[in-house]
Coordinates of C-alpha atoms in Angstrom, one line a residue:
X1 CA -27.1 4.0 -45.9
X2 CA -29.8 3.1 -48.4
X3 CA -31.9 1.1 -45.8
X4 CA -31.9 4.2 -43.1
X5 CA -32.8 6.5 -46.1
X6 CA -35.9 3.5 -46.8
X7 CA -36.6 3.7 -42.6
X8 CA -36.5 8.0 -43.3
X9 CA -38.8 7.7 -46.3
X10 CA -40.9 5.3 -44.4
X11 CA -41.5 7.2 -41.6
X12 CA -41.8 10.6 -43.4
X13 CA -44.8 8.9 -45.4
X14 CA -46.7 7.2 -42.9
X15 CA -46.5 10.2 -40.6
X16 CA -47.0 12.3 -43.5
X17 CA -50.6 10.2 -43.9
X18 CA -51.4 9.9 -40.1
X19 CA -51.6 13.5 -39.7
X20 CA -55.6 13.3 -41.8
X21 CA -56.6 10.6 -39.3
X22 CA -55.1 12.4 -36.4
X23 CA -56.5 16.0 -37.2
X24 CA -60.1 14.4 -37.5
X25 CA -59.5 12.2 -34.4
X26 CA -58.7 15.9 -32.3
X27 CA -61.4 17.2 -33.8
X28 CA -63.9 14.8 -33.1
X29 CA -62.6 14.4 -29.3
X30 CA -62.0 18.0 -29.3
X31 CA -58.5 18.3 -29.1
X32 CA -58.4 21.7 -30.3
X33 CA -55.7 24.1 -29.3
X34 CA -58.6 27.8 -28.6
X35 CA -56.7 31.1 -29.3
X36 CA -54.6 32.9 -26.2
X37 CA -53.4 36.1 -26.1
X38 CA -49.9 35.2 -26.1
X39 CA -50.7 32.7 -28.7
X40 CA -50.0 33.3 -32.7
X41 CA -53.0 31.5 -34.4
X42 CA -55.6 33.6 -35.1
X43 CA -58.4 31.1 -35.1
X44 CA -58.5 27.3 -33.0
X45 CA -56.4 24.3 -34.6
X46 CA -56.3 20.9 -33.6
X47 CA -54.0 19.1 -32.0
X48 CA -52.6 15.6 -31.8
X49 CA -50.4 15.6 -34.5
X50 CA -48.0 13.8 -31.9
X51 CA -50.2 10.2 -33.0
X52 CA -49.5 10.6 -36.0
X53 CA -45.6 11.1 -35.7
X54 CA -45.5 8.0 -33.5
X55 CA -47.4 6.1 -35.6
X56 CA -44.9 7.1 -38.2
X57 CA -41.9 5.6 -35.7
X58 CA -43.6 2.2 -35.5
X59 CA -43.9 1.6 -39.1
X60 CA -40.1 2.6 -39.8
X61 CA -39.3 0.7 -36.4
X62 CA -41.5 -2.6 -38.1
X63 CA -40.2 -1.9 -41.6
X64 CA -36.2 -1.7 -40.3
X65 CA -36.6 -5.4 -38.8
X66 CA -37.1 -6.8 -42.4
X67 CA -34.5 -5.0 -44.3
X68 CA -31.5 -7.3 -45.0
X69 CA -28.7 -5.4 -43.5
X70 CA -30.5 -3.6 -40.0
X71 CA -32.4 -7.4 -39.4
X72 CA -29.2 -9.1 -39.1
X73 CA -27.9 -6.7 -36.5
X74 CA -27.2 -7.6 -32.7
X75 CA -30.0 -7.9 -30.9
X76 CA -30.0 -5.2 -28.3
X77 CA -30.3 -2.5 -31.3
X78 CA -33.9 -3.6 -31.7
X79 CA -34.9 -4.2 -28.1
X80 CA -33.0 -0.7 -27.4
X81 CA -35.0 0.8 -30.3
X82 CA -38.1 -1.0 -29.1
X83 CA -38.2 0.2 -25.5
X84 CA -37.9 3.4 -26.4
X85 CA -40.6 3.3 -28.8
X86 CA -42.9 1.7 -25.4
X87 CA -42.1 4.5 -23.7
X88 CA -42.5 7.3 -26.2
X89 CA -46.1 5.4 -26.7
X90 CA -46.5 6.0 -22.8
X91 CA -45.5 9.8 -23.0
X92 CA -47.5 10.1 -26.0
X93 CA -50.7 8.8 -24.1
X94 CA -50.1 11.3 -21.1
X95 CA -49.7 13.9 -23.8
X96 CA -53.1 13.2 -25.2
X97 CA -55.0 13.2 -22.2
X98 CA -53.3 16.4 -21.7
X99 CA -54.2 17.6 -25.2
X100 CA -58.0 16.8 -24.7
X101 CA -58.6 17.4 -20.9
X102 CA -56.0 19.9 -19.6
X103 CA -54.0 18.0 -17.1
X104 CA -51.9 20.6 -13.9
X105 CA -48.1 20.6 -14.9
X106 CA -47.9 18.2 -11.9
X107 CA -50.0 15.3 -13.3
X108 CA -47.6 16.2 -16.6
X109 CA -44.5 15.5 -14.7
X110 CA -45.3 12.4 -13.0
X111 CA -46.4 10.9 -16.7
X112 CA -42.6 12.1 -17.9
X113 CA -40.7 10.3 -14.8
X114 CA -42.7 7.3 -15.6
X115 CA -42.1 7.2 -19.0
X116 CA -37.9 8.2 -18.4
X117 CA -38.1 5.7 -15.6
X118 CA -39.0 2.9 -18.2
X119 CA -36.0 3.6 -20.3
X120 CA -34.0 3.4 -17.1
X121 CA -35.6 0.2 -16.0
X122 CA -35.1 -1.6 -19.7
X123 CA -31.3 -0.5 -19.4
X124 CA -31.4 2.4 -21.5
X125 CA -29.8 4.8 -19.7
X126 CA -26.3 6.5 -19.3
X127 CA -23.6 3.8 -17.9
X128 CA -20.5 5.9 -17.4
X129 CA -19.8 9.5 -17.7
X130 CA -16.5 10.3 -19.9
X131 CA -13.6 12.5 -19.0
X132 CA -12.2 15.2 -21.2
X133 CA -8.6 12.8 -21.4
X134 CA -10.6 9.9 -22.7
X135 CA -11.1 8.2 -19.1
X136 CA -14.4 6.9 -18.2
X137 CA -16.1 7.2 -15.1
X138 CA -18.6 4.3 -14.0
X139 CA -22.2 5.2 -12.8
X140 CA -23.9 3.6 -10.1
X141 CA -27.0 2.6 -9.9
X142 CA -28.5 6.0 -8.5
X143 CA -26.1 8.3 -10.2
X144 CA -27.2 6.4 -14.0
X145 CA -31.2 6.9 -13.4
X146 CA -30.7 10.6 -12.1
X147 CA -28.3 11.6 -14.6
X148 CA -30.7 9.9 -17.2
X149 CA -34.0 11.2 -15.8
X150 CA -32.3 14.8 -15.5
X151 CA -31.7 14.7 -19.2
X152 CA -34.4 12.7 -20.9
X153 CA -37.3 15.0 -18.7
X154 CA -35.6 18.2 -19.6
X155 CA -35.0 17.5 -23.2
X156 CA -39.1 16.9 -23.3
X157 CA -39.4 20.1 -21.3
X158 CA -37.0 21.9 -23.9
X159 CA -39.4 20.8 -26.9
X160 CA -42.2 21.8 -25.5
X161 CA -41.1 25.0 -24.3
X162 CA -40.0 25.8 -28.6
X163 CA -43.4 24.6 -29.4
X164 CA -44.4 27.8 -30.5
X165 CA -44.6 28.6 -33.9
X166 CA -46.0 26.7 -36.5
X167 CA -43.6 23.9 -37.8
X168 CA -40.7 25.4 -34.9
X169 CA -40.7 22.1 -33.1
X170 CA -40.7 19.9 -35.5
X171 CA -37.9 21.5 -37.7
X172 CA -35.4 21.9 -34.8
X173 CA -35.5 18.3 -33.1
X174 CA -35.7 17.0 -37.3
X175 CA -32.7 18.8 -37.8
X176 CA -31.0 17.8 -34.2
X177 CA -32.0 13.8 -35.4
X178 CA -30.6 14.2 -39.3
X179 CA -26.9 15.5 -37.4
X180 CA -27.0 12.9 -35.2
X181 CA -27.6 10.5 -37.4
X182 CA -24.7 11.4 -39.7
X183 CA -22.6 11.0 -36.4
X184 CA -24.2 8.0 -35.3
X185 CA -23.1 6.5 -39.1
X186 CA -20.0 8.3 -40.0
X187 CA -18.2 8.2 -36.4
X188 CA -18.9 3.7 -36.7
X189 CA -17.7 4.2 -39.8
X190 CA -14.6 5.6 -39.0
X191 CA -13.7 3.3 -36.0
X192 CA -14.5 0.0 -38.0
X193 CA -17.9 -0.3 -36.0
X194 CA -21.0 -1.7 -36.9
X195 CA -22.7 0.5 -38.8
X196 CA -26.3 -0.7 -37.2
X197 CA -27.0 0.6 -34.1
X198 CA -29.9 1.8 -31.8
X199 CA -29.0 5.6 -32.1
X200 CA -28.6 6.1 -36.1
X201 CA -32.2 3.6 -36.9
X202 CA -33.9 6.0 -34.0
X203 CA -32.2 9.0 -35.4
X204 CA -33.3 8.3 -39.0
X205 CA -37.0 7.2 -38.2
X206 CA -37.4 10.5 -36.0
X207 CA -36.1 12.8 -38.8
X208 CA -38.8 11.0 -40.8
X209 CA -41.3 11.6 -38.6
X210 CA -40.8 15.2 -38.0
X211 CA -40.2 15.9 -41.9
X212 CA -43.8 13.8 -42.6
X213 CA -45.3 16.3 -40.4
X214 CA -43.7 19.6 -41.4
X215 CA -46.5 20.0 -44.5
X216 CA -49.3 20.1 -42.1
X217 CA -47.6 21.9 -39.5
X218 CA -45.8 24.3 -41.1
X219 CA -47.7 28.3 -42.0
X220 CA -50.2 28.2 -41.7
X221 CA -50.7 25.2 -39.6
X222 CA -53.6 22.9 -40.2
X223 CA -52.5 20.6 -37.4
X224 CA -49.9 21.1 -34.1
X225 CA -48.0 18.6 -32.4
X226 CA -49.2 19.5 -28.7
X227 CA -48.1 17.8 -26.0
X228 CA -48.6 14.4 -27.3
X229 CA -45.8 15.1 -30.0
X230 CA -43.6 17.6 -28.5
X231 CA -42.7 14.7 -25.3
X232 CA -42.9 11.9 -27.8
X233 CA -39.6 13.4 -30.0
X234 CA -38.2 15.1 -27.0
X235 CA -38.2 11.9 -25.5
X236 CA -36.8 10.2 -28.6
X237 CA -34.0 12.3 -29.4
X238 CA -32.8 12.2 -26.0
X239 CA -33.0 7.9 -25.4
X240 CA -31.0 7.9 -29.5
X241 CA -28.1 9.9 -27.5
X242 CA -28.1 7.5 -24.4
X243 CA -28.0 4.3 -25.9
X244 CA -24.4 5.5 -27.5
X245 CA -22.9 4.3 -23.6
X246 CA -25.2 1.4 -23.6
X247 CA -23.4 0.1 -27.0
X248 CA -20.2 1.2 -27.1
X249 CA -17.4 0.5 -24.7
X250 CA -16.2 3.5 -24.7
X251 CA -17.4 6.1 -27.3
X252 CA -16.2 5.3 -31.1
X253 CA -12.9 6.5 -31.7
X254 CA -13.2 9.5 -34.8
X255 CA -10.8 11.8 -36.6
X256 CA -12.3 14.9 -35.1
X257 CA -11.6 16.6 -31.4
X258 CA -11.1 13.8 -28.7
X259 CA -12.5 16.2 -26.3
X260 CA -15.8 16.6 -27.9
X261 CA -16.1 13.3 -28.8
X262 CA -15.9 12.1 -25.3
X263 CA -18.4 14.0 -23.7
X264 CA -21.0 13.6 -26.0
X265 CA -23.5 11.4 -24.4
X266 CA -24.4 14.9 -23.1
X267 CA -23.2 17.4 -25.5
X268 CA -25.2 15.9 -27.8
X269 CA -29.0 16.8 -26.3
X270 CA -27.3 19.9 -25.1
X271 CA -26.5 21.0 -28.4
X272 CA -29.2 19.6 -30.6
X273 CA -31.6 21.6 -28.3
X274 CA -29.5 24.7 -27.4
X275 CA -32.5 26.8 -29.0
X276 CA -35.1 25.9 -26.8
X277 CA -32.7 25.0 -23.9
X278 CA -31.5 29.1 -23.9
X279 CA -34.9 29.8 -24.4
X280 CA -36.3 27.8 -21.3
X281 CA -33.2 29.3 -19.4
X282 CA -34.3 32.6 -20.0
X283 CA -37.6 32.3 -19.0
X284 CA -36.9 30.9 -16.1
X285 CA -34.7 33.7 -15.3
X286 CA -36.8 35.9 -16.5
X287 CA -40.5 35.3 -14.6
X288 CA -38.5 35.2 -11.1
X289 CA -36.8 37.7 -11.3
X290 CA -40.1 39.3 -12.0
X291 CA -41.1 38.1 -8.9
X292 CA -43.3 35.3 -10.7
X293 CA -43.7 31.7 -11.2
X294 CA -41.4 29.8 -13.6
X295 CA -44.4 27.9 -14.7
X296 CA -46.3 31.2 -15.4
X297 CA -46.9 32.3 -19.0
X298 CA -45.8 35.2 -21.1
X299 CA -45.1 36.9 -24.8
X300 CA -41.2 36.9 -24.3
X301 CA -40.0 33.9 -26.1
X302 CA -36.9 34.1 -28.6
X303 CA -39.9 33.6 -30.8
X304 CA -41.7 36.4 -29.8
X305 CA -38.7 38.6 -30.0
X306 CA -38.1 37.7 -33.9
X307 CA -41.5 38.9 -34.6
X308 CA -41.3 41.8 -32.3
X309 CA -37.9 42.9 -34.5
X310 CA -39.7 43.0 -37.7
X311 CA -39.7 38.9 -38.5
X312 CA -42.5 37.4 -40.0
X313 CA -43.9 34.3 -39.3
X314 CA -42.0 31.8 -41.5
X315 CA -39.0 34.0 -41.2
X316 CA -38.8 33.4 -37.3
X317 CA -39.2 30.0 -38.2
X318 CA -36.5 29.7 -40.6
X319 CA -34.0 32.0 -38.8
X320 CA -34.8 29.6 -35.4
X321 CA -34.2 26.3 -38.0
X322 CA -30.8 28.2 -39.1
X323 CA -29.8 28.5 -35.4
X324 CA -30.8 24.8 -34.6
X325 CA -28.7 23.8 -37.9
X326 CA -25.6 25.6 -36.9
X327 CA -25.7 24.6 -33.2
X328 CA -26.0 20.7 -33.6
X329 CA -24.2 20.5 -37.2
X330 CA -21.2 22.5 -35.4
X331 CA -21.0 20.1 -32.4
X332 CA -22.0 17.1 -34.6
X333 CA -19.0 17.7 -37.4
X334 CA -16.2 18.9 -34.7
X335 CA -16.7 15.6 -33.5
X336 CA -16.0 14.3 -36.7
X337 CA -13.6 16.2 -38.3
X338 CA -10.6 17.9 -36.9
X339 CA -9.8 20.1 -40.0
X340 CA -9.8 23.7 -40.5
X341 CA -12.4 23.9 -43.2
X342 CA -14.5 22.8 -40.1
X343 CA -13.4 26.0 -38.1
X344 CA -13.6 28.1 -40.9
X345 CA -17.0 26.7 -42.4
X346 CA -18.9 27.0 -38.9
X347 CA -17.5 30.4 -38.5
X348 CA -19.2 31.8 -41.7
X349 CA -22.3 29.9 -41.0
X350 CA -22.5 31.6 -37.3
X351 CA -22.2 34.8 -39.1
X352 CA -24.3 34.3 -41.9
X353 CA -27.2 33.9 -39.0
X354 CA -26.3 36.7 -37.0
X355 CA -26.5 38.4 -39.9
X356 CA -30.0 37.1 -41.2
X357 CA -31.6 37.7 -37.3
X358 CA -30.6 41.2 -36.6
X359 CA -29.8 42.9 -39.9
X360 CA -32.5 41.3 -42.6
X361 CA -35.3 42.9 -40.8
X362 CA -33.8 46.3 -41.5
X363 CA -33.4 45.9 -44.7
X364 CA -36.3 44.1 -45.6
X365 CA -39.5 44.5 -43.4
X366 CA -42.7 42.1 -44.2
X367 CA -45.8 44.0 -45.7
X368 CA -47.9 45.9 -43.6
X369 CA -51.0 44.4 -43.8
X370 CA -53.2 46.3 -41.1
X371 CA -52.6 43.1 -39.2
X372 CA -49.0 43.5 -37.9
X373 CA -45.5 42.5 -39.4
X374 CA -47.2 38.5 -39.0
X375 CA -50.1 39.3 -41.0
X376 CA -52.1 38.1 -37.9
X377 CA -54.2 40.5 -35.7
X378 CA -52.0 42.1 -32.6
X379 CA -53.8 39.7 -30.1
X380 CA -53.5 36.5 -32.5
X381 CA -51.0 33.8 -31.7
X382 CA -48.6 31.0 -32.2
X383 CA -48.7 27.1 -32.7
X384 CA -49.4 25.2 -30.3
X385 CA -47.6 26.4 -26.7
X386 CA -48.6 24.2 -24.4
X387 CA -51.4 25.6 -22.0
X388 CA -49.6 25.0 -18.8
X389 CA -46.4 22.7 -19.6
X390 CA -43.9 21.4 -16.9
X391 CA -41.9 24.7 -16.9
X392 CA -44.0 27.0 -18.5
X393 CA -44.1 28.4 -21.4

């Protein structure tokens, strides 16, 4: 434990530095995000705070190889850990390209599939899909890379589409990676396993990363993640989750519910993203049943509707992070634990947040300022949403 906490800490404060050198690098290449109208920022902020964050992952990813416990682990955990780094670097790139010169959603795409496509290519990729009795069933080759394109692209696509408050995307995947770390840890734990593997050192180095970059990010933003960093730790989280077939034969045995523990290879970016994923759902819905594009934009996020209620700003944020937290701790812990404390505690935390999202804005408002509930002018907006991303935002 005390040499993934040392990989946390080191990617937390290299990312945590980065973000100087990446803020003057977007503004001298003029990576700036300009204010839209249904944006939340009221004045242009750069972007590229996704370098930073992957820089952060390479020095925890460099640092982890030297420590005396994680460097005498089998080999495949660092080349696992290694090719997803390559192709988080690759998604990264597209993302900056995008973040300086605009590139159509289609251009977008193509850089995802080629980046996903890697992972399936270096064997990191889903091998067998489990049953709910505990059976397994073996992929072939096409039915592996689809399944594992299907989730990797839309996890990327789920990220990007939360990407819109300041410090939203980074606190939601930071809190997704920190639960499945602890399952990554405690469920080996519990079945006698090796206690170093791919998933928890990825986990660890991309809650680092996203905690580094929460002082800048967070409101009011000095610097947004943009595409560059929304794909990068979409992309991340995502591979950390896949690798669990790749290492395993068959998935670790634990003293929680069999049922959840066998399915998740795909419960797990399900439920670590369920925020953004109901969210990108919805819009969907939403923009054809309008008769519109699902790649067009609009002003009816979840996001939007906090502030719309009588959220501010940070309190959106917070109430999104407490949705995030209760979504992939619940799935994360049933797997653990079968216990009724478990039932009982995720119970009251699902109220608590109910609670907090519809009822605390009628009992406590935010100052009117003259600017709105968000202290912002009416036609200011939010972090970063990507200008045109895969699926809109």
């Amino acid at each position: 434990m005390r040499e993934y906490l040392l990989v946390f800490l080191v990617a937390l404060s290299v990312t945590y530095l980065l973000t100087v050198i990446a803020r003057e690098i977007a503004l001298r290449t003029g990576a700036v995000a300009a204010v839209r109208d249904r944006d939340v920022h009221a004045e242009p902020i750069p972007y590229l705070g996704g370098l930073a964050m992957l820089g952060g992952l390479v020095a925890a990813y460099i640092v982890a190889q030297r420590l005396p416990f994680l460097s005498g682990s089998d080999e495949f955990v660092f080349d696992d850990a290694g090719v997803v780094l390559l192709a988080g670097a690759l998604v990264c790139a597209v993302g900056v390209v995008d973040d300086i010169f605009e590139l159509d959603a289609l251009t977008k795409l193509g850089g995802q599939v080629l980046a996903a496509g890697l992972l399936v290519s270096q064997g990191v990729q889903f091998y067998y899909f489990p049953g709910p009795d505990g059976t397994q069933f073996s992929l072939d080759v096409v039915q592996s890379a689809v399944l594992t394109l299907v989730v990797v692209i839309g996890t990327m696509n789920a990220v990007n589409f939360v990407d819109g408050l300041d410090g939203l995307a980074a606190g939601v995947v930071g809190i997704g990676a920190a639960a499945f770390f602890l399952y990554c840890y405690f469920a080996s734990a519990q079945a006698n396993l090796t206690l170093a593997t791919t998933g928890a050192l990825l986990s660890a180095a991309l809650a680092g990363a996203c905690a580094g970059f929460l002082p800048h990010n967070f409101h009011p933003a000095r610097l947004f993640m943009g595409d560059s960093g929304s794909m990068l730790i979409g992309l991340v989280l995502s591979a950390s989750a896949l690798t669990l077939t790749g290492q395993f034969v068959g998935m670790p045995t634990t003293e929680g519910n069999s049922l959840f523990v066998t399915v998740l290879p795909v419960l797990l970016p399900i439920s670590l993203l369920m925020v953004p994923i109901v969210d990108l759902v919805l819009a969907v819905v939403r923009r054809t049943r309008a008769g519109r594009s699902p790649m067009s934009a609009d002003k009816q996020h979840l996001h939007h509707r906090l502030l719309e209620i009588g959220h501010s700003q940070r309190r959106a944020v917070l109430i999104m992070w407490m949705w995030a937290f209760t979504l992939a701790t619940g799935a994360v812990v049933v797997s653990l634990f079968d216990a009724a404390w478990v039932w009982w505690g995720l119970g009251s935390m699902l109220g608590l947040t109910v609670a907090l999202t519809f009822v605390l804005p009628k009992v406590h408002r935010p100052r009117k300022t003259g600017l709105g509930n968000t202290g912002l002018p009416e036609n200011a907006a939010v972090e970063g949403e990507p200008e045109e991303p895969v699926a809109g935002p």
